Amino acid sequence: MAQVNLALGAMYFGTRLDERTSFELLDRFVAEGGTIIDTANCYSFWADPSGFGGQSEEVIGRWLARRPGLRDKLYISTKVGAEPGGDGEWPANREGLSGPAIKAALEGSMRRLGTDRVDLYWTHMEDRSAQLEDTAGALAELVEAGLVGRLGASNHPIWRVERARRIAESNGWEGYTALQLRHSYVKPRPDAPVPDQNHRFGWVGEEVLDYVASDPRMALWAYTTLLNGAYVREDRPLIEAYDHPGTTRRLAVLAEVAAELGITRNQVVLAWLTGGNPSVTPIVGVSDAGQLDEAVAGVALTLPSEQRRRLDETA
């Protein structure tokens, strides 16, 4: 079966989703051609009574341990930087991106995942208390040691990503070659407050798209692609920040295209993301088999040129 350009978001494995359900979804994902699993060392500290993360990685690790030989067929992505580190309130108490914090976090992630390497390692939130040279050097050492395959930045401003890449390049180090940000077909008003959005620079905009498209080494992953069900569920309306004429127009053309093609609006959005320039790898969190099947089918679609044009030109 062909691989699909979809990352299974494992954020709530082990917290809101119990282990049995998580295992079933992981098994079904692999059976349908999925290979990419996205998690983080901090998932999901806010949903666990302990106040700390690691539950998602632990569930994935137990799942892998019961399926010998499967690890080599998968692409595992995890993150460092946002896990609570002790006393005080988050995000002030997060572990950050100092060299020692990065190395200690990777050791913990590999232990929980039961693996000797991470295929893509993300710095989850920027940390301006850490020197970029220290962060870039620590990450490069992990790559050099064979513990990490590729490096990515999530929720960082592009100027900081580029500065870190230049530091890495000047030292002959491996640098960032992936970005992970929030992205979907409809967008909130510029500067509109978005509740529960803790990442000031966690959005895809025209500058990000141009940056990625101009560099063949750079990949773009997107989270919150389906807006928590708002495209297809009346009981999950878009928040007020999305209330503007552009949203109305885009939702209308989205519904038209979905009806014309006989697919769901979620599937149109996923096909729009994967078929764009640059192509985007969507991260989709699911809670049941139906949602997973819908997502896998969506990323496998290629939108006809006329429908693609209408979606792109509607603003």
CSV table of C-alpha atoms in Angstrom, one decimal:
chain,number,residue,atom,x,y,z
A,1,MET,CA,0.0,0.0,0.0
A,2,ALA,CA,1.3,3.5,-0.9
A,3,GLN,CA,2.4,5.7,1.9
A,4,VAL,CA,0.2,8.8,2.6
A,5,ASN,CA,1.2,12.3,3.3
A,6,LEU,CA,-0.4,12.5,6.7
A,7,ALA,CA,1.0,12.7,10.2
A,8,LEU,CA,-1.2,11.0,12.9
A,9,GLY,CA,-1.4,13.5,15.7
A,10,ALA,CA,-0.9,11.6,19.0
A,11,MET,CA,-1.4,14.5,21.3
A,12,TYR,CA,-4.2,12.9,23.5
A,13,PHE,CA,-3.0,9.3,23.4
A,14,GLY,CA,-2.8,8.2,27.0
A,15,THR,CA,-4.9,11.1,28.4
A,16,ARG,CA,-8.2,11.9,26.6
A,17,LEU,CA,-7.9,8.7,24.6
A,18,ASP,CA,-7.3,5.5,26.6
A,19,GLU,CA,-4.6,3.0,25.6
A,20,ARG,CA,-6.9,0.5,23.9
A,21,THR,CA,-8.4,3.2,21.6
A,22,SER,CA,-4.9,4.6,20.9
A,23,PHE,CA,-3.6,1.2,19.9
A,24,GLU,CA,-6.6,0.6,17.6
A,25,LEU,CA,-6.1,3.9,15.9
A,26,LEU,CA,-2.3,3.3,15.5
A,27,ASP,CA,-2.9,-0.1,14.0
A,28,ARG,CA,-5.6,1.1,11.6
A,29,PHE,CA,-3.3,4.0,10.5
A,30,VAL,CA,-0.5,1.7,9.7
A,31,ALA,CA,-2.9,-0.7,7.9
A,32,GLU,CA,-4.0,2.2,5.7
A,33,GLY,CA,-0.5,3.1,4.6
A,34,GLY,CA,0.3,5.6,7.3
A,35,THR,CA,3.9,5.9,8.5
A,36,ILE,CA,4.2,9.3,10.2
A,37,ILE,CA,3.4,9.7,13.9
A,38,ASP,CA,3.7,13.1,15.6
A,39,THR,CA,3.9,13.6,19.3
A,40,ALA,CA,5.8,15.7,21.9
A,41,ASN,CA,7.4,15.2,25.3
A,42,CYS,CA,4.8,17.6,26.8
A,43,TYR,CA,1.7,15.8,25.5
A,44,SER,CA,-0.5,16.2,27.3
A,45,PHE,CA,0.5,17.8,30.6
A,46,TRP,CA,-2.7,20.0,30.7
A,47,ALA,CA,-4.9,16.9,30.4
A,48,ASP,CA,-3.2,14.8,33.1
A,49,PRO,CA,-3.6,15.1,36.9
A,50,SER,CA,0.2,15.0,37.3
A,51,GLY,CA,0.6,18.3,35.5
A,52,PHE,CA,3.4,16.8,33.4
A,53,GLY,CA,3.5,15.2,29.9
A,54,GLY,CA,5.0,12.1,28.5
A,55,GLN,CA,1.8,10.0,28.3
A,56,SER,CA,1.6,10.1,24.5
A,57,GLU,CA,5.1,8.9,24.1
A,58,GLU,CA,4.6,6.2,26.7
A,59,VAL,CA,1.6,4.8,24.9
A,60,ILE,CA,3.4,4.8,21.5
A,61,GLY,CA,6.3,3.1,23.2
A,62,ARG,CA,4.1,0.3,24.6
A,63,TRP,CA,2.4,-0.1,21.2
A,64,LEU,CA,5.7,-0.4,19.4
A,65,ALA,CA,7.0,-2.9,22.0
A,66,ARG,CA,4.2,-5.3,21.2
A,67,ARG,CA,4.8,-5.1,17.4
A,68,PRO,CA,8.4,-6.2,16.8
A,69,GLY,CA,9.9,-5.0,13.6
A,70,LEU,CA,7.4,-2.2,13.0
A,71,ARG,CA,9.6,0.6,14.2
A,72,ASP,CA,11.8,0.6,11.1
A,73,LYS,CA,8.8,1.2,8.9
A,74,LEU,CA,7.7,4.3,10.8
A,75,TYR,CA,8.7,7.9,10.9
A,76,ILE,CA,8.4,9.2,14.5
A,77,SER,CA,8.4,12.9,15.2
A,78,THR,CA,8.6,14.4,18.7
A,79,LYS,CA,9.3,17.7,20.3
A,80,VAL,CA,11.3,19.5,23.1
A,81,GLY,CA,10.9,22.8,24.9
A,82,ALA,CA,7.4,23.0,26.2
A,83,GLU,CA,7.3,20.4,29.0
A,84,PRO,CA,6.7,21.9,32.5
A,85,GLY,CA,10.0,21.9,34.3
A,86,GLY,CA,9.1,22.4,37.9
A,87,ASP,CA,7.5,25.0,40.2
A,88,GLY,CA,5.7,28.0,38.8
A,89,GLU,CA,3.1,28.4,36.1
A,90,TRP,CA,3.4,27.4,32.5
A,91,PRO,CA,4.8,28.7,30.2
A,92,ALA,CA,7.3,30.4,32.5
A,93,ASN,CA,8.3,27.0,33.9
A,94,ARG,CA,8.9,25.2,30.7
A,95,GLU,CA,12.1,23.3,30.1
A,96,GLY,CA,13.3,25.5,27.4
A,97,LEU,CA,16.0,25.0,24.7
A,98,SER,CA,19.3,25.1,26.5
A,99,GLY,CA,21.8,22.5,25.4
A,100,PRO,CA,21.5,20.4,28.6
A,101,ALA,CA,17.6,20.6,28.5
A,102,ILE,CA,17.5,19.4,24.8
A,103,LYS,CA,19.8,16.5,25.5
A,104,ALA,CA,18.0,15.4,28.7
A,105,ALA,CA,14.6,15.7,26.9
A,106,LEU,CA,15.7,13.5,24.0
A,107,GLU,CA,16.9,10.8,26.4
A,108,GLY,CA,13.5,10.9,28.1
A,109,SER,CA,11.6,10.8,24.8
A,110,MET,CA,13.6,7.8,23.5
A,111,ARG,CA,13.2,6.0,26.8
A,112,ARG,CA,9.4,6.5,26.7
A,113,LEU,CA,9.1,5.7,23.0
A,114,GLY,CA,11.4,2.6,23.4
A,115,THR,CA,13.5,3.6,20.4
A,116,ASP,CA,17.2,4.5,19.8
A,117,ARG,CA,16.4,7.4,17.5
A,118,VAL,CA,13.9,10.0,16.6
A,119,ASP,CA,13.3,10.6,12.9
A,120,LEU,CA,12.3,14.3,13.2
A,121,TYR,CA,13.1,16.3,16.4
A,122,TRP,CA,11.3,19.7,16.8
A,123,THR,CA,12.1,22.6,19.1
A,124,HIS,CA,8.5,23.1,20.2
A,125,MET,CA,8.5,26.8,21.4
A,126,GLU,CA,11.3,29.3,20.9
A,127,ASP,CA,13.3,30.2,24.0
A,128,ARG,CA,15.0,33.6,24.0
A,129,SER,CA,16.7,32.9,27.3
A,130,ALA,CA,18.9,30.3,25.5
A,131,GLN,CA,21.6,31.3,23.0
A,132,LEU,CA,20.8,30.2,19.5
A,133,GLU,CA,24.4,28.9,19.2
A,134,ASP,CA,23.8,26.7,22.2
A,135,THR,CA,20.5,25.4,20.9
A,136,ALA,CA,21.8,24.8,17.4
A,137,GLY,CA,25.0,23.1,18.6
A,138,ALA,CA,23.1,20.8,20.9
A,139,LEU,CA,20.7,19.8,18.2
A,140,ALA,CA,23.6,19.2,15.7
A,141,GLU,CA,25.3,16.9,18.2
A,142,LEU,CA,22.2,14.7,18.4
A,143,VAL,CA,22.2,14.4,14.6
A,144,GLU,CA,25.9,13.7,14.5
A,145,ALA,CA,25.5,11.0,17.2
A,146,GLY,CA,22.8,9.3,15.1
A,147,LEU,CA,20.1,9.9,17.7
A,148,VAL,CA,18.1,12.3,15.5
A,149,GLY,CA,17.5,12.2,11.7
A,150,ARG,CA,16.2,15.6,11.0
A,151,LEU,CA,15.6,18.9,12.8
A,152,GLY,CA,12.5,21.1,12.8
A,153,ALA,CA,11.2,24.3,14.4
A,154,SER,CA,7.6,24.6,15.6
A,155,ASN,CA,6.0,28.0,16.5
A,156,HIS,CA,9.2,30.0,15.8
A,157,PRO,CA,9.3,33.3,14.0
A,158,ILE,CA,10.9,32.9,10.6
A,159,TRP,CA,13.7,35.3,11.3
A,160,ARG,CA,14.8,33.2,14.3
A,161,VAL,CA,14.7,30.0,12.2
A,162,GLU,CA,16.8,31.6,9.5
A,163,ARG,CA,19.3,32.9,12.0
A,164,ALA,CA,19.6,29.5,13.6
A,165,ARG,CA,20.1,27.9,10.1
A,166,ARG,CA,22.9,30.4,9.3
A,167,ILE,CA,24.6,29.6,12.6
A,168,ALA,CA,24.4,25.9,11.8
A,169,GLU,CA,25.7,26.4,8.2
A,170,SER,CA,28.7,28.5,9.3
A,171,ASN,CA,29.7,25.8,11.7
A,172,GLY,CA,29.2,22.9,9.4
A,173,TRP,CA,26.3,21.6,11.5
A,174,GLU,CA,23.0,20.1,10.5
A,175,GLY,CA,20.3,22.8,10.8
A,176,TYR,CA,16.5,23.1,10.6
A,177,THR,CA,14.9,21.7,7.5
A,178,ALA,CA,11.2,21.6,8.6
A,179,LEU,CA,8.6,24.0,10.1
A,180,GLN,CA,5.5,23.0,12.0
A,181,LEU,CA,2.8,25.7,12.4
A,182,ARG,CA,-0.9,26.1,12.5
A,183,HIS,CA,-2.6,26.2,9.1
A,184,SER,CA,-6.0,25.6,7.5
A,185,TYR,CA,-8.2,26.8,4.6
A,186,VAL,CA,-9.9,29.6,6.6
A,187,LYS,CA,-8.0,31.9,8.9
A,188,PRO,CA,-8.8,34.3,11.7
A,189,ARG,CA,-8.8,38.1,11.3
A,190,PRO,CA,-5.2,39.5,11.5
A,191,ASP,CA,-4.3,40.1,15.1
A,192,ALA,CA,-7.6,38.7,16.4
A,193,PRO,CA,-7.1,37.0,19.8
A,194,VAL,CA,-7.5,33.2,19.6
A,195,PRO,CA,-8.2,31.5,22.9
A,196,ASP,CA,-5.9,28.7,24.0
A,197,GLN,CA,-3.4,29.7,21.3
A,198,ASN,CA,-0.1,30.0,23.2
A,199,HIS,CA,2.2,30.4,20.3
A,200,ARG,CA,2.5,34.0,19.1
A,201,PHE,CA,4.3,32.9,15.9
A,202,GLY,CA,2.5,29.7,15.4
A,203,TRP,CA,0.7,30.5,12.2
A,204,VAL,CA,1.4,29.9,8.5
A,205,GLY,CA,1.2,33.2,6.5
A,206,GLU,CA,2.3,34.3,3.0
A,207,GLU,CA,5.9,34.8,4.2
A,208,VAL,CA,6.1,31.2,5.6
A,209,LEU,CA,4.7,29.8,2.3
A,210,ASP,CA,7.2,31.8,0.3
A,211,TYR,CA,10.1,30.8,2.5
A,212,VAL,CA,9.3,27.1,2.2
A,213,ALA,CA,8.6,27.2,-1.5
A,214,SER,CA,11.9,28.9,-2.1
A,215,ASP,CA,14.0,26.2,-0.4
A,216,PRO,CA,13.6,22.6,-1.6
A,217,ARG,CA,15.2,21.4,1.7
A,218,MET,CA,12.4,22.9,3.8
A,219,ALA,CA,9.3,20.9,4.7
A,220,LEU,CA,6.1,22.4,6.1
A,221,TRP,CA,3.9,20.5,8.5
A,222,ALA,CA,0.6,21.9,9.7
A,223,TYR,CA,-1.5,21.4,12.9
A,224,THR,CA,-5.1,22.3,13.7
A,225,THR,CA,-5.8,21.7,10.0
A,226,LEU,CA,-9.5,20.8,10.5
A,227,LEU,CA,-10.2,23.4,13.1
A,228,ASN,CA,-11.3,20.9,15.7
A,229,GLY,CA,-14.2,19.7,13.6
A,230,ALA,CA,-15.7,23.1,12.7
A,231,TYR,CA,-15.8,22.3,9.0
A,232,VAL,CA,-18.2,19.4,9.4
A,233,ARG,CA,-19.9,19.7,12.8
A,234,GLU,CA,-22.6,22.2,13.7
A,235,ASP,CA,-21.9,21.6,17.4
A,236,ARG,CA,-18.3,23.0,17.0
A,237,PRO,CA,-18.7,26.4,15.4
A,238,LEU,CA,-15.7,28.6,14.5
A,239,ILE,CA,-14.7,30.9,17.3
A,240,GLU,CA,-15.3,34.7,17.0
A,241,ALA,CA,-11.8,35.4,15.6
A,242,TYR,CA,-12.9,33.7,12.3
A,243,ASP,CA,-16.0,35.9,11.9
A,244,HIS,CA,-15.2,38.0,8.9
A,245,PRO,CA,-16.3,38.2,5.2
A,246,GLY,CA,-13.4,36.1,4.0
A,247,THR,CA,-14.4,33.2,6.1
A,248,THR,CA,-18.0,33.4,4.7
A,249,ARG,CA,-16.7,33.3,1.1
A,250,ARG,CA,-14.2,30.5,1.7
A,251,LEU,CA,-16.7,28.3,3.6
A,252,ALA,CA,-19.2,28.8,0.7
A,253,VAL,CA,-16.7,27.7,-2.0
A,254,LEU,CA,-15.5,24.9,0.2
A,255,ALA,CA,-19.1,23.6,0.5
A,256,GLU,CA,-19.5,23.9,-3.3
A,257,VAL,CA,-16.4,22.0,-4.1
A,258,ALA,CA,-17.2,19.2,-1.6
A,259,ALA,CA,-20.7,18.8,-3.1
A,260,GLU,CA,-19.3,18.7,-6.7
A,261,LEU,CA,-16.8,16.1,-5.8
A,262,GLY,CA,-19.0,14.1,-3.5
A,263,ILE,CA,-16.5,14.3,-0.6
A,264,THR,CA,-16.5,15.9,2.8
A,265,ARG,CA,-15.3,19.5,3.5
A,266,ASN,CA,-12.6,18.0,5.7
A,267,GLN,CA,-11.3,16.0,2.8
A,268,VAL,CA,-11.3,19.1,0.5
A,269,VAL,CA,-9.2,21.0,3.1
A,270,LEU,CA,-6.7,18.1,3.4
A,271,ALA,CA,-6.4,17.7,-0.4
A,272,TRP,CA,-6.0,21.5,-0.7
A,273,LEU,CA,-3.1,21.4,1.8
A,274,THR,CA,-1.2,18.4,0.4
A,275,GLY,CA,-1.7,19.5,-3.2
A,276,GLY,CA,-0.5,23.1,-2.8
A,277,ASN,CA,2.8,24.8,-3.6
A,278,PRO,CA,4.5,24.1,-1.2
A,279,SER,CA,2.9,20.8,-0.4
A,280,VAL,CA,1.9,20.6,3.3
A,281,THR,CA,2.0,17.5,5.6
A,282,PRO,CA,-1.2,17.8,7.7
A,283,ILE,CA,-1.2,16.6,11.3
A,284,VAL,CA,-4.6,15.2,12.1
A,285,GLY,CA,-5.7,14.1,15.5
A,286,VAL,CA,-8.6,11.6,15.5
A,287,SER,CA,-10.6,9.9,18.1
A,288,ASP,CA,-12.3,7.1,16.1
A,289,ALA,CA,-11.9,5.0,13.0
A,290,GLY,CA,-14.3,7.0,10.9
A,291,GLN,CA,-12.3,10.2,11.4
A,292,LEU,CA,-9.1,8.4,10.5
A,293,ASP,CA,-10.5,6.9,7.4
A,294,GLU,CA,-11.8,10.3,6.3
A,295,ALA,CA,-8.4,11.9,6.8
A,296,VAL,CA,-6.5,9.1,4.9
A,297,ALA,CA,-8.9,9.4,2.0
A,298,GLY,CA,-8.6,13.2,2.0
A,299,VAL,CA,-4.8,13.3,1.6
A,300,ALA,CA,-4.9,10.7,-1.1
A,301,LEU,CA,-7.1,13.0,-3.3
A,302,THR,CA,-5.9,15.4,-6.1
A,303,LEU,CA,-8.3,18.3,-6.6
A,304,PRO,CA,-9.3,19.0,-10.2
A,305,SER,CA,-7.6,22.1,-11.5
A,306,GLU,CA,-10.9,24.1,-11.7
A,307,GLN,CA,-11.8,23.4,-8.2
A,308,ARG,CA,-8.3,24.1,-7.0
A,309,ARG,CA,-8.3,27.5,-8.8
A,310,ARG,CA,-11.6,28.5,-7.2
A,311,LEU,CA,-10.4,27.5,-3.7
A,312,ASP,CA,-7.1,29.4,-4.2
A,313,GLU,CA,-8.7,32.6,-5.6
A,314,THR,CA,-11.4,33.0,-3.0
A,315,ALA,CA,-10.3,35.4,-0.3
